[in-house]
Short mmCIF file of C-alpha atoms and ligand atoms in Angstrom, two decimals:
data_model
loop_
_atom_site.label_atom_id
_atom_site.label_comp_id
_atom_site.label_asym_id
_atom_site.label_seq_id
_atom_site.Cartn_x
_atom_site.Cartn_y
_atom_site.Cartn_z
CA UNK A 17 0.04 -0.05 0.03
CA UNK A 18 1.28 3.43 -0.98
CA UNK A 19 0.48 6.59 1.18
CA UNK A 20 1.68 10.11 0.94
CA UNK A 21 4.98 11.49 1.89
CA UNK A 22 5.64 14.95 3.39
CA UNK A 23 9.21 15.93 3.15
CA UNK A 24 10.87 18.64 5.06
CA UNK A 25 14.37 19.57 4.07
CA UNK A 26 16.74 22.30 5.03
CA UNK A 27 20.18 22.84 6.26
CA UNK A 28 20.89 21.72 9.86
CA UNK A 29 19.55 24.53 12.03
CA UNK A 30 16.92 26.10 9.90
CA UNK A 31 14.17 25.11 12.18
CA UNK A 32 12.74 22.15 10.20
CA UNK A 33 12.75 19.81 13.29
CA UNK A 34 10.72 22.31 15.29
CA UNK A 35 8.15 22.75 12.55
CA UNK A 36 7.91 18.96 12.06
CA UNK A 37 7.32 18.37 15.73
CA UNK A 38 4.59 21.02 15.85
CA UNK A 39 2.84 19.45 12.89
CA UNK A 40 2.96 16.04 14.52
CA UNK A 41 1.76 17.30 17.79
CA UNK A 42 -1.38 18.79 16.15
CA UNK A 43 -2.07 16.06 13.59
CA UNK A 44 -0.91 12.71 14.93
CA UNK A 45 -4.24 11.11 13.62
CA UNK A 46 -2.97 11.60 10.00
CA UNK A 47 0.74 12.15 10.20
CA UNK A 48 3.63 10.00 11.59
CA UNK A 49 7.28 10.51 11.67
CA UNK A 50 9.84 8.72 9.74
CA UNK A 51 12.51 7.71 12.21
CA UNK A 52 15.70 7.50 10.41
CA UNK A 53 18.54 5.25 11.12
CA UNK A 54 21.85 6.96 11.93
CA UNK A 55 25.32 6.25 12.95
CA UNK A 56 25.75 9.32 14.74
CA UNK A 57 25.93 9.41 18.67
CA UNK A 58 22.63 10.36 20.40
CA UNK A 59 22.51 13.97 21.70
CA UNK A 60 21.52 14.66 25.13
CA UNK A 61 17.89 14.09 25.48
CA UNK A 62 17.57 12.02 22.35
CA UNK A 63 15.88 8.57 22.51
CA UNK A 64 16.68 5.67 20.40
CA UNK A 65 13.60 4.47 18.46
CA UNK A 66 12.09 7.85 18.87
CA UNK A 67 14.53 10.43 17.47
CA UNK A 68 16.61 8.03 15.34
CA UNK A 69 17.36 4.33 15.32
CA UNK A 70 20.96 4.75 16.53
CA UNK A 71 22.88 1.91 15.01
CA UNK A 72 26.61 1.18 14.41
CA UNK A 73 28.33 1.69 11.23
CA UNK A 74 28.69 -2.04 10.60
CA UNK A 75 24.93 -2.60 11.08
CA UNK A 76 24.25 0.37 8.77
CA UNK A 77 26.51 -1.02 5.99
CA UNK A 78 24.79 -4.45 6.43
CA UNK A 79 21.33 -2.86 5.91
CA UNK A 80 22.67 -1.13 2.72
CA UNK A 81 23.89 -4.52 1.40
CA UNK A 82 20.47 -5.93 2.17
CA UNK A 83 18.69 -3.03 0.22
CA UNK A 84 16.79 -2.11 3.38
CA UNK A 85 16.98 1.58 2.71
CA UNK A 86 14.63 3.76 0.48
CA UNK A 87 17.52 6.36 0.55
CA UNK A 88 20.48 6.72 2.59
CA UNK A 89 23.48 9.10 2.72
CA UNK A 90 26.76 9.77 4.27
CA UNK A 91 25.35 13.25 5.33
CA UNK A 92 28.67 14.04 7.19
CA UNK A 93 31.91 12.39 6.62
CA UNK A 94 31.87 9.12 8.36
CA UNK A 95 28.27 9.60 9.51
CA UNK A 96 25.40 7.88 7.75
CA UNK A 97 21.63 8.60 7.80
CA UNK A 98 18.94 6.66 6.03
CA UNK A 99 15.22 5.89 5.70
CA UNK A 100 14.19 2.35 6.16
CA UNK A 101 11.74 0.81 3.78
CA UNK A 102 10.16 -0.93 6.75
CA UNK A 103 9.55 2.41 8.47
CA UNK A 104 7.60 3.78 5.71
CA UNK A 105 5.76 0.59 5.24
CA UNK A 106 4.74 0.50 8.92
CA UNK A 107 3.28 4.12 8.89
CA UNK A 108 1.41 3.59 5.61
CA UNK A 109 -0.14 0.42 6.89
CA UNK A 110 -1.49 2.43 9.93
CA UNK A 111 -3.33 4.55 7.34
CA UNK A 112 -1.30 7.71 7.98
CA UNK A 113 1.17 9.89 5.72
CA UNK A 114 4.77 9.88 6.49
CA UNK A 115 6.59 13.08 7.48
CA UNK A 116 10.31 13.35 6.92
CA UNK A 117 12.96 15.43 8.41
CA UNK A 118 15.76 14.76 6.04
CA UNK A 119 18.85 16.54 4.32
CA UNK A 120 18.41 18.33 1.13
CA UNK A 121 19.96 15.64 -1.23
CA UNK A 122 17.85 12.91 0.63
CA UNK A 123 14.69 15.14 0.10
CA UNK A 124 15.24 15.39 -3.56
CA UNK A 125 15.93 11.80 -4.01
CA UNK A 126 12.63 10.79 -2.11
CA UNK A 127 10.71 13.25 -4.26
CA UNK A 128 11.96 11.68 -7.42
CA UNK A 129 11.23 8.36 -6.24
CA UNK A 130 7.61 9.34 -5.41
CA UNK A 131 6.68 12.31 -7.74
CA UNK A 132 3.00 12.04 -7.31
CA UNK A 133 2.71 10.89 -3.61
CA UNK A 134 5.29 13.27 -2.24
CA UNK A 135 5.25 17.05 -1.37
CA UNK A 136 8.69 18.48 -0.78
CA UNK A 137 9.10 21.51 1.45
CA UNK A 138 12.31 23.46 1.81
CA UNK A 139 12.79 25.44 5.08
CA UNK A 140 14.82 28.69 4.48
CA UNK A 141 16.53 30.10 7.54
CA UNK A 142 16.44 34.00 7.71
CA UNK A 143 20.10 34.01 6.77
CA UNK A 144 23.31 31.94 6.86
CA UNK A 145 24.57 34.04 9.71
CA UNK A 146 21.52 33.17 11.79
CA UNK A 147 21.94 29.59 10.86
CA UNK A 148 25.51 29.55 12.14
CA UNK A 149 24.61 31.28 15.32
CA UNK A 150 21.87 28.64 16.07
CA UNK A 151 24.20 25.84 15.38
CA UNK A 152 26.75 27.41 17.67
CA UNK A 153 24.22 28.06 20.22
CA UNK A 154 23.20 24.37 20.33
CA UNK A 155 26.55 23.45 21.64
CA UNK A 156 26.36 20.02 20.36
CA UNK A 157 29.04 19.98 17.73
CA UNK A 158 32.79 20.32 17.96
CA UNK A 159 34.40 23.22 15.98
CA UNK A 160 35.39 20.77 13.15
CA UNK A 161 31.77 19.32 12.92
CA UNK A 162 30.41 22.94 12.94
CA UNK A 163 32.63 23.88 9.94
CA UNK A 164 31.36 20.69 8.19
CA UNK A 165 27.82 21.77 8.86
CA UNK A 166 28.27 25.38 7.71
CA UNK A 167 29.91 24.33 4.50
CA UNK A 168 27.03 21.91 3.77
CA UNK A 169 24.53 24.46 4.69
CA UNK A 170 25.96 27.06 2.13
CA UNK A 171 25.59 24.36 -0.66
CA UNK A 172 22.11 23.27 0.53
CA UNK A 173 20.85 26.81 0.39
CA UNK A 174 21.24 26.97 -3.32
CA UNK A 175 19.01 23.89 -3.88
CA UNK A 176 15.84 25.51 -2.48
CA UNK A 177 14.08 26.17 -5.83
CA UNK A 178 14.31 22.42 -6.61
CA UNK A 179 11.58 21.83 -3.91
CA UNK A 180 7.77 21.95 -4.46
CA UNK A 181 7.38 24.70 -1.79
CA UNK A 182 9.77 27.06 0.12
CA UNK A 183 8.76 28.30 3.67
CA UNK A 184 10.80 31.28 4.83
CA UNK A 185 11.41 30.64 8.61
CA UNK A 186 11.97 34.29 9.70
CA UNK A 187 9.34 34.07 12.32
CA UNK A 188 8.85 30.51 13.73
CA UNK A 189 5.22 30.81 14.68
CA UNK A 190 4.24 32.04 11.13
CA UNK A 191 6.53 29.40 9.53
CA UNK A 192 4.73 26.82 11.58
CA UNK A 193 1.29 28.07 10.48
CA UNK A 194 2.22 28.10 6.94
CA UNK A 195 3.62 24.77 7.08
CA UNK A 196 0.33 23.47 8.55
CA UNK A 197 -1.74 25.08 5.94
CA UNK A 198 0.41 23.83 3.11
CA UNK A 199 0.48 20.24 4.37
CA UNK A 200 -3.28 20.06 5.10
CA UNK A 201 -4.04 21.37 1.67
CA UNK A 202 -1.93 18.82 0.05
CA UNK A 203 -3.54 16.14 2.01
CA UNK A 204 -7.04 17.34 1.21
CA UNK A 205 -6.23 17.65 -2.42
CA UNK A 206 -4.97 14.05 -2.60
CA UNK A 207 -8.13 12.83 -1.22
CA UNK A 208 -10.23 14.36 -4.03
P1 LIG B 330 21.25 15.81 12.86
O1 LIG B 330 22.57 15.12 12.97
O2 LIG B 330 21.24 17.31 13.01
O3 LIG B 330 20.07 15.05 13.45
O4 LIG B 330 20.86 15.63 11.27
C1 LIG B 330 21.70 15.97 10.18
C2 LIG B 330 21.16 16.02 9.01
O5 LIG B 330 20.74 14.73 8.46
C3 LIG B 330 19.79 16.81 9.01
O6 LIG B 330 19.74 17.67 7.88
C4 LIG B 330 18.64 15.76 8.94
O7 LIG B 330 17.50 16.09 8.33
C5 LIG B 330 19.38 14.76 8.01
N1 LIG B 330 18.80 13.42 8.07
C6 LIG B 330 18.06 12.85 9.04
N2 LIG B 330 17.55 11.61 8.72
C7 LIG B 330 18.09 11.43 7.42
C8 LIG B 330 17.82 10.36 6.45
O8 LIG B 330 17.17 9.41 6.72
N3 LIG B 330 18.41 10.43 5.21
C9 LIG B 330 18.93 11.62 4.98
N4 LIG B 330 19.46 11.71 3.60
N5 LIG B 330 19.29 12.70 5.74
C10 LIG B 330 18.71 12.57 7.05
#
């Protein structure tokens, strides 16, 4: 059974996780989060099986060989992230649409795999400077990792117009409301 896919992509720190969490809190009757597998270490407060399936690199490579992923990527050097087919099937089987918080390359890849069923949304941060401040403020990454995230963000910002919709996250409250409207419109349109 194929359901719908709502893809949120953005550079790390643009606010997409907050927007996604808000949507899930208000619409858990129709939306469920696609929990990705990742080889990175959990951050403080993150829970295995809720935020990510935190797995070792060997396990991840084994799953690649077994073709268990719809898409996967080495998002940062040595750190893999991927969407498991079983995760999407589980959510569709429950009659809900799947919502993704995924990097820009992964988002485009998913959209091209499901052109009709997917809505791809790019979350634009107010500026690269604000994005950098947010990432530094998080205090979760080493200086080297931060540099890698900044460099990736600069590349990703240039990809915005390849998405179905762009949400400018200048004011978080407004961005959340806009996202809700766009997603509900898409789901309603699909019903017709
Ligand atoms: P973080 O380490 O900040 O949780 O995530 C880093 C980046 O990886 C974010 O842009 C996040 O959206 C992305 N990401 C999370 N899960 C996946 C996935 O399954 N596939 C891909 N391609 N990217 C992912």
